[in-house]
Amino acid sequence: MNMRLKRLIMAALVATGLCTSVAVAGEVDTLVLDGSTTVGPIAKAFAEYYMAKHPGVNVTVNESGSGNGAKSLINSGCSIANMSRFMKDNEFAAAVEKGVMPVAHVVAMDGLPFLVHPSNPVKGLTVQQVRAIFSGAISNWKEVGGPDREIVVVSRDTNSGTYETFHGLVMTHDVDGEKVKEKIKDGAEYVGSNGGIRARVQSTPAAIGYAGLGFVDKTVKALEVNGVYPSGQTVTSGLYPVSRPLFMFTNGYPKLGSHIHAFVTLHLSEQGQEIVEDIGFVPVTHY
Amino acid sequence: MRLATRKLLDVSSSSLGFISIGIMGVALLVILVPIFSRGAQAFVFKGTIEHRRLLLERFERGDAAAFAEEYEAVRAARQPVYDTIATFGAAQQQTLDKMIAVLTRLSKRNDSIARLVKRRLRRISDDEPFLDNVDTVSKVLERLEGHVDSAEIAGDLALLHSGVDAMAPQVAALEELKDAVANLLGPAPGTVQPALPRRQYGATRWDRAEVRLQDLLYETLWDYSGDGMGHRVLKPRVEQFRDTPMEPLFDYVEHHAEAMLQPRWTCYWGFLFDKPLDIHIFGGILPELLGTIYLTIGAILFAVPVGIITAIYFSEYARPGRIVSFLRTCVSTLAGVPSIVFGMFGLAFFLNACHMPKGVLAGALTLSLLILPTIIRASEEAIRAVPRTYREAALSLGAGRWHTIVTVIVPAALPGILTGTVISMGRAAGETAPIIFTAAASVAAVLSFNPLQVWNQPTASLSWNIYNLCTEHEAANEIRHVQFGMVAVLVTVVLVLNLFAILLRARIARKLKG
Amino acid sequence: MRESSKTPRLNMPSERLILSARANLQNHVLGLVGRSALFVVTSVAAAAVLFIIVYIARDAIPFFQLRGVREFFTSTGWYPSGDPPVFGALAIITGSVLVTVGAVVVAVPLGVSAAICLSDVLPFSARQAVKPVIEVLAAIPSVAYGFFALVVLAPLLQEAGGRVLAVAWYLLALPLLFLTVAVISDLLTSRIQVEARRRLARTIALVVLAAGALLLLALTGRALYGLTIKTGTNAMNVSIILGIMALPTVVSVSEDALQAVGRDLREGSYALGATRAETMIKTIMPAASSGILAAVLLGIMRALGETMVVWMASGNAAQIPSPLFNYLEPIRTLTATIAGDMGEADHVTGSARYHVLFAMGLLLLVFCFLCNLASEWVVARQRKKLTGEA
C-alpha cells in the first residue's frame, strides 16, 4: 500500500512537472464577458459562434448581473460588460477614476412583454393598469376584464437591469408634473432570471410577469400594452411603450482588428443579426 | 399503569422510530429515482437521423458511408413533404400573379386606378416575403374600392378582394407549417443555412420529435368563451388546408414520421466528453465536468496539506491550554460558517482585496476553506486512532518525534485521512454558493489540461450550470434532459466518492479488528 | 523498503548511541523550528475564520454607518434599487426564520425518533444497512436538492397540491392516530379493575375514539384535498427539502448523544422493570438532552445557512406571510438575497446596496457562531455530566 502510494505521488509530481513545462508554450487569447442575464443569451450565442469561427480564442461569459458587469469592467476583470441598462453616474465616475473609459455598443433592442398564462382571456392592458397591478391597486383579474382570479404578481429581482427598466418605464409616472415612483406590492414574487419568470408564468394560470422579448414562446402569452403587441417592428419603431436597448460596454473603443472589436461588432454582420433575431431579440438595423 | 398499556406504549414508540426511518428511506428514493431515471435519458434515448447527422458533422463521429445510405432513404421519405409544400406555394404564387395581372390590366384601362395602383404595385417583388406581397395587394384593393365608379370594375375588384382575403390566412398557415416542418426535420433542402445550430438540425431526440410532430399536426388554440380561464383546444392543422392539395400531407407526415427521422435507441456517451453546442441544446457537458474536477482538485491541493499539518499539531503537539482551545474553537466555528458566507469572503478577500481574477484559483481557495474543517477533523481522528504501541515502538527504536510522525503515524493514519479527503472532495464538487462570485461562468471554453493556463479563468462547473440551465436558459423546458443528466452526473460523482470513502473505512475497521 | 535506507543506516546504532551535545542542540532547535512551523500553519487554518469575520464585518459596518441600524431591523420594505432605496431586512429575516422553523419541525421529530430507533431498537446489522441511507442523504449536493425542489416538487405541489398534501397527511396521520387512539383508550380504562368490564370499556373507547379520529382525519383530509396552492415555490416546499437535508445531521449527532449515555443507565432502568420506551423517555433522553439539543442546533445551522435550495425554490418574495405561519406563501431568505443581489450591487462605489448584503452575511455569521458556541458548550456540559456521574 505504502509503496504504491509513493509511486502514485511520484507519478503525479512528474505529471505536474510535465504540464508546467508545456505551459510556457502556447498562450490562448481570452475574452471575458460579464454582466446582465438579459444580454446573456446573445453573449452566449455570440461566444459559441465566435469560438467556432476562431478556434484559438477562448470566450467566457458570466451572467452575474449588470451591476457586476460594470464592476468587472472597472476593475479590468472583464473585457466586455453586458448591461441591460446604461451605466450609472457613479459607475462612470468610478471608471474614470480608475482610468477606464466605458464605451457603449448597442447590440440589440429588447422589449419587455408582459406575460400571462395562455389560458388567461385578457388580451391587453394599458400602462396604467399594469402599474396598478404591480403596485397592488388592482388585485383581481376581473378588474381588468378577466376571470375572477387573484393576480399572482411575478417580478424580476429588484437587482436586475430588467427590473430597473420596468420600474423606470412603467412604475414611474407624472402626477401633477412631479415624478412619482410607485413601489411593487409586498406580496410580489421575485425571480432571479427571465427564464424563471417564464417558468413561473407558464405554470401559474393567474400570474403576470415581465421578461425579455426573447423569452416569449408558445407556453406563455404576451399582452398588448396600450393596444400594441410587442414584436420586432413595434419595439424598434417605439410604438411598444416598454422597450430598451441592450449594451455591451468596452474600455475605450476597441482597437480595430482586435478580437474585442470583432466581438462587439458581430451584431452588425448578417450572421450576427440572424443570431440576435433567432434568439428572440430585435437586431439594431431592423427598421 | 397496566403492563399491557406499557407494552403498547413501548411498541408504539418503536414503530414511531421505524416509521421515521422508513420516511427517510422513501425521501431518498423519491429524490434519487427521478434524478437517475430522467438523468439516464441524457445518455440513452431514441436518437433520430438528425442526431446522427449532428454527431457526424459536428463531432466527426459515426460511420459516414452508412449514414449517407440511411440519409438517402430519409431524404426519399421526406421529399413528398417538400414537394407538396413547394407545389402549393407555387400555386399560391400563381394565383397572386394572376391577381396582379388583372390589376395591371385594369389600371391600363382606367387612369384613376393606374394612379392609385402603380406606385404600390412596384413594392411587390420576389425578394419580399410572400405574405407581405399578399398584404400589399390586399391594401391596394382596399384603397381602390372607394375610388371606382364603374359597377363592372367594382364587381371585378370585389371578386379579387375576396380572393386575396381567402388567400391570406392560408399563406400565413403555410408559413407556420414550414416552420413546424423545419423544427421537426431540419431546414428544408435548398434554403440558406441558418446561423444557430439549433436551427440547423431537426429534432435529434425522438421524445422531442413527438412533441414537435404534435405541434405540426395540431395548432394549440385557447378557447375563452367560458366565464373563467380559457381552455386549451387542439385544432388539427389540416383544417386550414381543407380541399387543397395539402390535405394528404398531414396524414403522410403522421404515418411516415419514423421513416423521415429513423429513431433508433442510442447510447450517447459523448454526453460526458463532448463540448456543448449552442448552449447545451446539443452536445455534452465536458466544460462543466472539467471545471468541477479542476475546482475540486484545486481545493484538495490547498486544504489537505494544511489540514493534515493542523491535525498533527492538534493531536501530537498541542498541550491543553487557552491558545489551543481557542484555535480549536476557531476551527469548529469555521465548520459552521454558511457556504454563502464563504462565497462573500472569497469575493471580499481574494477578489477585492488580493485582486485575484475571478477564476479557478479563487474558487479553489474559497472551496478549500470550506472543506478544511472536515479534513482537520477526519485527520485528527485518524491520527488519534493510531495505537499507542506504534508510537512507543518507534520512539524506542530511537526515532525522533518528527521522524515518528512522518514515517510511522501519518502512514498508519493515511487511510483515515484519505477517507476524510475523499468525503470532502464530494462536498467541494457539489458546492455552489462559494463559487458563484469567485469562479463560475455560464459559458466558457473547455479548460485546457494545463493547470498553469487555467488558474485565472472563470469556468463552468456542474453545480453552477445546473442552476443556470434550469433557471436562466431561454429554452429551459427543451433541455430538461440535459439538466437531469447534469444532476445525475454530479450526484453520481459525489456518491461514488462517498462509496469509496465507505469502503476505505470498512477496510480500516477490518484492519483494526485484525 | 527504500533502496537508500538499506546501506548506511543499518550500521548507525552500533556506531554511536549517545548524541553529541551539538547534535542534541541541533535536534532540539530543529524540533523547535518544526514545532513552531506546525503552530504557524495551524494558526493560519484557525485564523481563516477570524479573517472571514473581519472581512465580512469590514464591508458590513459601512452599511450601518450609512443607513443606521433601525431601518435594517424594523422595515419590511426591500427595495434596494428604489429611489430612495429601502433596505429593510425584517421580512427577509422572517423568511429565514420561517424556513428554519419549518425545517426543524420536519427534521427534529423524524430525526430524533430515527436516532432512538437506530441506537436502541435496531440490531447492529440493520443499523449498518440504515447508515448508508443517512450518509447518502447527507452527501447529495444542495444544488441537486434545489433542482429537485424546483423541477419536480414545485410543479407537483402546484398542480396536485391538495391531493399530494392529503395523501401525505393520510399516510402520516393514519398510523400515528391509531397508535394514539389505542394508547389513550388503554390509559382511560386501565383504572377499571374487573377484567371483562375493562375489556368492554376499552373496546368502546377504542371504537368511539377511532371513529372520532377518522372523522377528524377525513375532515382535515378533505379540506387539504380541496386546497389549491397558488405557487409551488413556497416556504413549505423549501422547509420540507431543508428538513430532509438537516435530517442526517440531526440523526447522527443525536444518535451519538444517545450512545454516549452508556449501558449502565440503560441496564439499571431495565433492571427496575421499565420498558424500553420508558427507559428511553424517562432516563436516556434526559441524560442525552444536551446532546440532542446540540443536534437541533446543528440542524438549525444547516437549514439557516443553506443557499441553493432556498434561492431556487422559495419564490424569493420579500414579504412577511399573513398569517405569519402561512407556509404556502413564497418567502425570501438572507442567503438567497445575498446570492441573488450580489451580482447587481455596484461594488465599486461602496454603496449601501453592496454593504447591506455583507450586513446580512454578518448576521448569518454571528448567528451561526452563537449556535456553534452553544452546541459546543452543551456537548461539553454533557460530557462533563456523564463523566461526573460515572
PDB file of C-alpha atoms in Angstrom, chain B residues 148-297:
ATOM      1  CA  VAL B 148     -64.013  53.202 -58.520  1.00  0.00           C
ATOM      2  CA  ASP B 149     -67.286  54.369 -60.064  1.00  0.00           C
ATOM      3  CA  SER B 150     -67.883  51.808 -62.773  1.00  0.00           C
ATOM      4  CA  ALA B 151     -70.063  48.993 -61.449  1.00  0.00           C
ATOM      5  CA  GLU B 152     -68.449  46.418 -63.650  1.00  0.00           C
ATOM      6  CA  ILE B 153     -64.961  47.117 -62.411  1.00  0.00           C
ATOM      7  CA  ALA B 154     -66.183  47.325 -58.837  1.00  0.00           C
ATOM      8  CA  GLY B 155     -67.594  43.815 -59.205  1.00  0.00           C
ATOM      9  CA  ASP B 156     -64.277  42.586 -60.532  1.00  0.00           C
ATOM     10  CA  LEU B 157     -62.456  44.219 -57.681  1.00  0.00           C
ATOM     11  CA  ALA B 158     -64.760  42.765 -55.067  1.00  0.00           C
ATOM     12  CA  LEU B 159     -64.157  39.344 -56.538  1.00  0.00           C
ATOM     13  CA  LEU B 160     -60.412  39.895 -56.416  1.00  0.00           C
ATOM     14  CA  HIS B 161     -60.577  41.204 -52.871  1.00  0.00           C
ATOM     15  CA  SER B 162     -62.441  38.214 -51.580  1.00  0.00           C
ATOM     16  CA  GLY B 163     -59.905  36.007 -53.349  1.00  0.00           C
ATOM     17  CA  VAL B 164     -56.986  37.739 -51.637  1.00  0.00           C
ATOM     18  CA  ASP B 165     -58.694  37.698 -48.264  1.00  0.00           C
ATOM     19  CA  ALA B 166     -59.249  33.972 -48.601  1.00  0.00           C
ATOM     20  CA  MET B 167     -55.635  33.521 -49.533  1.00  0.00           C
ATOM     21  CA  ALA B 168     -54.023  35.487 -46.689  1.00  0.00           C
ATOM     22  CA  PRO B 169     -54.771  33.080 -43.823  1.00  0.00           C
ATOM     23  CA  GLN B 170     -53.669  30.140 -45.926  1.00  0.00           C
ATOM     24  CA  VAL B 171     -50.403  31.821 -46.720  1.00  0.00           C
ATOM     25  CA  ALA B 172     -49.817  32.524 -43.025  1.00  0.00           C
ATOM     26  CA  ALA B 173     -50.746  28.951 -42.190  1.00  0.00           C
ATOM     27  CA  LEU B 174     -48.292  27.707 -44.792  1.00  0.00           C
ATOM     28  CA  GLU B 175     -45.507  29.780 -43.258  1.00  0.00           C
ATOM     29  CA  GLU B 176     -46.277  28.338 -39.841  1.00  0.00           C
ATOM     30  CA  LEU B 177     -46.344  24.872 -41.292  1.00  0.00           C
ATOM     31  CA  LYS B 178     -42.969  25.388 -42.926  1.00  0.00           C
ATOM     32  CA  ASP B 179     -41.549  26.437 -39.558  1.00  0.00           C
ATOM     33  CA  ALA B 180     -43.035  23.383 -37.906  1.00  0.00           C
ATOM     34  CA  VAL B 181     -41.574  21.120 -40.579  1.00  0.00           C
ATOM     35  CA  ALA B 182     -38.157  22.757 -40.194  1.00  0.00           C
ATOM     36  CA  ASN B 183     -38.424  22.265 -36.435  1.00  0.00           C
ATOM     37  CA  LEU B 184     -39.109  18.599 -36.932  1.00  0.00           C
ATOM     38  CA  LEU B 185     -36.884  17.706 -39.861  1.00  0.00           C
ATOM     39  CA  GLY B 186     -34.292  20.436 -40.033  1.00  0.00           C
ATOM     40  CA  PRO B 187     -34.027  23.182 -42.646  1.00  0.00           C
ATOM     41  CA  ALA B 188     -35.588  22.382 -45.978  1.00  0.00           C
ATOM     42  CA  PRO B 189     -33.154  21.491 -48.767  1.00  0.00           C
ATOM     43  CA  GLY B 190     -32.171  24.470 -50.824  1.00  0.00           C
ATOM     44  CA  THR B 191     -32.683  27.055 -48.090  1.00  0.00           C
ATOM     45  CA  VAL B 192     -29.909  29.179 -46.625  1.00  0.00           C
ATOM     46  CA  GLN B 193     -28.063  27.510 -43.758  1.00  0.00           C
ATOM     47  CA  PRO B 194     -29.193  29.180 -40.503  1.00  0.00           C
ATOM     48  CA  ALA B 195     -26.536  30.664 -38.205  1.00  0.00           C
ATOM     49  CA  LEU B 196     -27.590  28.972 -34.998  1.00  0.00           C
ATOM     50  CA  PRO B 197     -27.039  25.228 -34.670  1.00  0.00           C
ATOM     51  CA  ARG B 198     -30.451  24.843 -33.032  1.00  0.00           C
ATOM     52  CA  ARG B 199     -31.986  25.781 -36.386  1.00  0.00           C
ATOM     53  CA  GLN B 200     -29.572  23.715 -38.432  1.00  0.00           C
ATOM     54  CA  TYR B 201     -30.876  20.426 -37.122  1.00  0.00           C
ATOM     55  CA  GLY B 202     -34.317  18.994 -36.665  1.00  0.00           C
ATOM     56  CA  ALA B 203     -35.409  17.037 -33.620  1.00  0.00           C
ATOM     57  CA  THR B 204     -32.438  14.943 -32.544  1.00  0.00           C
ATOM     58  CA  ARG B 205     -34.342  13.033 -29.900  1.00  0.00           C
ATOM     59  CA  TRP B 206     -37.465  11.050 -30.618  1.00  0.00           C
ATOM     60  CA  ASP B 207     -39.222  12.277 -27.461  1.00  0.00           C
ATOM     61  CA  ARG B 208     -38.715  15.873 -28.608  1.00  0.00           C
ATOM     62  CA  ALA B 209     -39.665  14.847 -32.142  1.00  0.00           C
ATOM     63  CA  GLU B 210     -43.002  13.551 -30.906  1.00  0.00           C
ATOM     64  CA  VAL B 211     -43.735  16.879 -29.273  1.00  0.00           C
ATOM     65  CA  ARG B 212     -42.794  18.734 -32.427  1.00  0.00           C
ATOM     66  CA  LEU B 213     -44.828  16.361 -34.556  1.00  0.00           C
ATOM     67  CA  GLN B 214     -47.808  17.129 -32.357  1.00  0.00           C
ATOM     68  CA  ASP B 215     -47.072  20.799 -32.965  1.00  0.00           C
ATOM     69  CA  LEU B 216     -47.018  20.203 -36.686  1.00  0.00           C
ATOM     70  CA  LEU B 217     -50.270  18.291 -36.764  1.00  0.00           C
ATOM     71  CA  TYR B 218     -52.229  20.358 -34.313  1.00  0.00           C
ATOM     72  CA  GLU B 219     -52.466  24.023 -33.649  1.00  0.00           C
ATOM     73  CA  THR B 220     -52.816  24.983 -29.989  1.00  0.00           C
ATOM     74  CA  LEU B 221     -55.624  27.450 -29.529  1.00  0.00           C
ATOM     75  CA  TRP B 222     -57.270  28.785 -26.430  1.00  0.00           C
ATOM     76  CA  ASP B 223     -60.984  28.973 -26.066  1.00  0.00           C
ATOM     77  CA  TYR B 224     -62.005  31.953 -23.992  1.00  0.00           C
ATOM     78  CA  SER B 225     -65.732  31.583 -24.483  1.00  0.00           C
ATOM     79  CA  GLY B 226     -66.379  30.460 -20.905  1.00  0.00           C
ATOM     80  CA  ASP B 227     -66.507  32.688 -17.875  1.00  0.00           C
ATOM     81  CA  GLY B 228     -63.314  31.673 -16.142  1.00  0.00           C
ATOM     82  CA  MET B 229     -59.929  30.818 -17.545  1.00  0.00           C
ATOM     83  CA  GLY B 230     -59.678  29.653 -21.140  1.00  0.00           C
ATOM     84  CA  HIS B 231     -59.382  26.042 -22.190  1.00  0.00           C
ATOM     85  CA  ARG B 232     -56.833  24.591 -24.483  1.00  0.00           C
ATOM     86  CA  VAL B 233     -58.157  23.398 -27.813  1.00  0.00           C
ATOM     87  CA  LEU B 234     -56.072  21.340 -30.179  1.00  0.00           C
ATOM     88  CA  LYS B 235     -57.148  22.144 -33.708  1.00  0.00           C
ATOM     89  CA  PRO B 236     -55.858  19.897 -36.454  1.00  0.00           C
ATOM     90  CA  ARG B 237     -53.790  21.997 -38.823  1.00  0.00           C
ATOM     91  CA  VAL B 238     -55.253  20.076 -41.728  1.00  0.00           C
ATOM     92  CA  GLU B 239     -58.469  22.071 -41.343  1.00  0.00           C
ATOM     93  CA  GLN B 240     -56.691  25.167 -42.591  1.00  0.00           C
ATOM     94  CA  PHE B 241     -55.924  23.337 -45.804  1.00  0.00           C
ATOM     95  CA  ARG B 242     -59.230  21.583 -46.429  1.00  0.00           C
ATOM     96  CA  ASP B 243     -59.864  20.857 -50.112  1.00  0.00           C
ATOM     97  CA  THR B 244     -56.372  21.823 -51.162  1.00  0.00           C
ATOM     98  CA  PRO B 245     -53.590  19.578 -52.427  1.00  0.00           C
ATOM     99  CA  MET B 246     -52.049  19.968 -48.973  1.00  0.00           C
ATOM    100  CA  GLU B 247     -54.661  17.832 -47.294  1.00  0.00           C
ATOM    101  CA  PRO B 248     -52.990  14.408 -47.645  1.00  0.00           C
ATOM    102  CA  LEU B 249     -49.692  15.860 -46.394  1.00  0.00           C
ATOM    103  CA  PHE B 250     -50.683  15.654 -42.734  1.00  0.00           C
ATOM    104  CA  ASP B 251     -51.655  12.041 -42.965  1.00  0.00           C
ATOM    105  CA  TYR B 252     -48.400  11.330 -44.709  1.00  0.00           C
ATOM    106  CA  VAL B 253     -46.328  13.103 -42.052  1.00  0.00           C
ATOM    107  CA  GLU B 254     -48.162  11.384 -39.250  1.00  0.00           C
ATOM    108  CA  HIS B 255     -47.573   7.937 -40.668  1.00  0.00           C
ATOM    109  CA  HIS B 256     -44.126   8.430 -42.088  1.00  0.00           C
ATOM    110  CA  ALA B 257     -42.561  10.340 -39.197  1.00  0.00           C
ATOM    111  CA  GLU B 258     -40.454   7.348 -38.245  1.00  0.00           C
ATOM    112  CA  ALA B 259     -39.311   6.853 -41.802  1.00  0.00           C
ATOM    113  CA  MET B 260     -38.349  10.501 -42.013  1.00  0.00           C
ATOM    114  CA  LEU B 261     -36.419  10.510 -38.758  1.00  0.00           C
ATOM    115  CA  GLN B 262     -35.313   6.888 -38.292  1.00  0.00           C
ATOM    116  CA  PRO B 263     -35.381   6.849 -34.483  1.00  0.00           C
ATOM    117  CA  ARG B 264     -33.095   4.258 -33.009  1.00  0.00           C
ATOM    118  CA  TRP B 265     -32.022   3.526 -29.463  1.00  0.00           C
ATOM    119  CA  THR B 266     -28.747   5.322 -28.942  1.00  0.00           C
ATOM    120  CA  CYS B 267     -26.257   5.272 -26.160  1.00  0.00           C
ATOM    121  CA  TYR B 268     -24.695   8.700 -26.163  1.00  0.00           C
ATOM    122  CA  TRP B 269     -21.579   8.541 -24.017  1.00  0.00           C
ATOM    123  CA  GLY B 270     -20.459  11.712 -25.675  1.00  0.00           C
ATOM    124  CA  PHE B 271     -22.726  13.480 -23.208  1.00  0.00           C
ATOM    125  CA  LEU B 272     -19.834  13.279 -20.783  1.00  0.00           C
ATOM    126  CA  PHE B 273     -16.995  14.081 -23.138  1.00  0.00           C
ATOM    127  CA  ASP B 274     -18.401  16.330 -25.840  1.00  0.00           C
ATOM    128  CA  LYS B 275     -18.330  20.065 -25.939  1.00  0.00           C
ATOM    129  CA  PRO B 276     -21.766  21.647 -25.660  1.00  0.00           C
ATOM    130  CA  LEU B 277     -23.209  23.065 -28.836  1.00  0.00           C
ATOM    131  CA  ASP B 278     -25.475  26.088 -28.919  1.00  0.00           C
ATOM    132  CA  ILE B 279     -25.537  26.498 -25.140  1.00  0.00           C
ATOM    133  CA  HIS B 280     -26.313  22.895 -24.268  1.00  0.00           C
ATOM    134  CA  ILE B 281     -29.111  22.413 -26.727  1.00  0.00           C
ATOM    135  CA  PHE B 282     -26.864  19.792 -28.296  1.00  0.00           C
ATOM    136  CA  GLY B 283     -23.664  18.139 -27.244  1.00  0.00           C
ATOM    137  CA  GLY B 284     -22.257  17.196 -23.892  1.00  0.00           C
ATOM    138  CA  ILE B 285     -21.063  18.629 -20.633  1.00  0.00           C
ATOM    139  CA  LEU B 286     -17.286  18.442 -20.920  1.00  0.00           C
ATOM    140  CA  PRO B 287     -16.537  22.022 -19.746  1.00  0.00           C
ATOM    141  CA  GLU B 288     -18.709  21.583 -16.659  1.00  0.00           C
ATOM    142  CA  LEU B 289     -17.142  18.267 -15.815  1.00  0.00           C
ATOM    143  CA  LEU B 290     -13.608  19.576 -16.257  1.00  0.00           C
ATOM    144  CA  GLY B 291     -14.395  22.733 -14.306  1.00  0.00           C
ATOM    145  CA  THR B 292     -15.743  20.708 -11.404  1.00  0.00           C
ATOM    146  CA  ILE B 293     -12.684  18.449 -11.475  1.00  0.00           C
ATOM    147  CA  TYR B 294     -10.308  21.407 -11.513  1.00  0.00           C
ATOM    148  CA  LEU B 295     -12.066  23.200  -8.696  1.00  0.00           C
ATOM    149  CA  THR B 296     -12.243  20.058  -6.585  1.00  0.00           C
ATOM    150  CA  ILE B 297      -8.631  19.064  -7.098  1.00  0.00           C
TER     151      ILE B 297
END
